[in-house]
């Protein structure tokens, strides 16, 4: 067709969008070959598990032709099947799903308004299928078993009646029931359909919806485009698009494209009819059109793809193409109007993702990310961050737009980061979502959480009266990013100048001192943790008050850490654990005036082992590679409200501060070893 939606990697251009049209066989060639493990050209035995119904001649083998034919037939059934399942769910026949009707398919509520139209329902199912496309056969079988069990209310091993809503197209033999095997087979076909570059083949797409316009012609599209550029209003052009093309075009991006074209070329005019070039329809019925648009300055060529009087794709050929992402990046920094438009335009999608996470709807949340990102980065990394929303927040009280930022990588791929302030019943978090511009839309690529900078301390859980003989009780310091256990209620001390937050508790009989602290540095200490710990060991022993008796690995959650056993003068003894996470160091230290094995087992070791780091924003899910092998830079924040910061100048952090800039831990006489020095400190 000439204008592919997907070419295996993120495309940098903003000006191409098209609906796939035609045969699917080439699309699934790689899938067939990956299933054909013995490379004999057919699927048999374990290779055909879940796909045996494609064996039309019942010879025990699935040929390439049978495979392609079966997948194509399934994709053709999807549109009709989706309409039928929507009708079954829409019990009051008001043309939308809401309330109880929506619960089985809540993931299709893309805009989060509690109501789902047929178009939104179809879009949600396509997103779901795209997410399934990123899973292997083993993961698909596990998902199939879990979802089948959820739908099989009567537990009779088959879906029928209302149980069948949302899975009607899995009824492969047409008997009105879906068995467990049919459900697995249908899900595998859905996964294959989700890997297609568009809605799938359709030799006869049927009449265009009213909003697309009847008898759409090249001349009418060109006229509407000229009017859209001059008036800076693209609604008429969008209304003429095929419904599938509309899904590929985000309003903020299309509006900016029209703005950039007018800024570059000035007023534009329609060409004469004889100036418009048309190709003969191809085998799939689509034709290409090239229309030169007359401009005050420069030249624009509008490329169109049409089939059966439907508007399927477009591309602007103009010198502005090469610089469009750079221009957008600049305007998103300098123009508050464009900042506001993009922030508000993409906020609903991010809020929908957050609500899925808090509700524990992991599959629905994962489906909102681009499937290639999930495959590249790994589903488990996304589930870990979504788990923070599910487990820590409680119910959602409010979600407010916090900041907006953008940055461009070395290949000119443009990313934006949108953060929201999530106020839950248990916790307040900042949730950052990163999106990459792909064609004329933006794809979600990462999510991260962190504690808000302006949040006050979360009060510790109620504690019994201080008593050294009582069991350690949990202390929740969620706003500061950690949890730990102490035998009593600690005192929280904040030193803003030294960027230190600490909790202290002391018992008299026996005399023990408990310290927990979070120190924030200017540099990324985690990247330089070896230098940090070497400097720390030197500092702790330089005054001969303590010596290191033992050291061990103290890392957690993939973050580097160390545990030191320190022996001091006059029988003093200490455990110390430090974990580096980004530019923060989380520390627990236990000191006793007299060492006994009983004290170690009852208090020292459990205290040191109780450290739980709960901040999710220190190691956010990384975005995937874009157009080269190097990952794009990490997400950036912005100014409040919805302000942007200029793109970062690099990923190399400044060196750690030295000397007195490093905050020492609190002391209790000589009971606590001296503080460590970070790498780069003056000797």
GROMACS .gro file of C-alpha atoms in nm, residues 1 41 276 302 354 365 430 437 441 487 501:
model
   11
    1UNK     CA    1   0.000   0.000   0.000
   41UNK     CA    2   0.716  -2.669   0.673
  276UNK     CA    3  -0.391   1.544  -0.907
  302UNK     CA    4  -0.031   1.536  -0.012
  354UNK     CA    5  -0.330   0.452   3.691
  365UNK     CA    6  -0.301  -0.192   3.229
  430UNK     CA    7   0.357   1.078   4.202
  437UNK     CA    8   0.556   0.958   1.946
  441UNK     CA    9  -0.004   0.904   1.786
  487UNK     CA   10   1.091  -0.194   6.942
  501UNK     CA   11   1.580   1.228   5.722
   0.00000   0.00000   0.00000
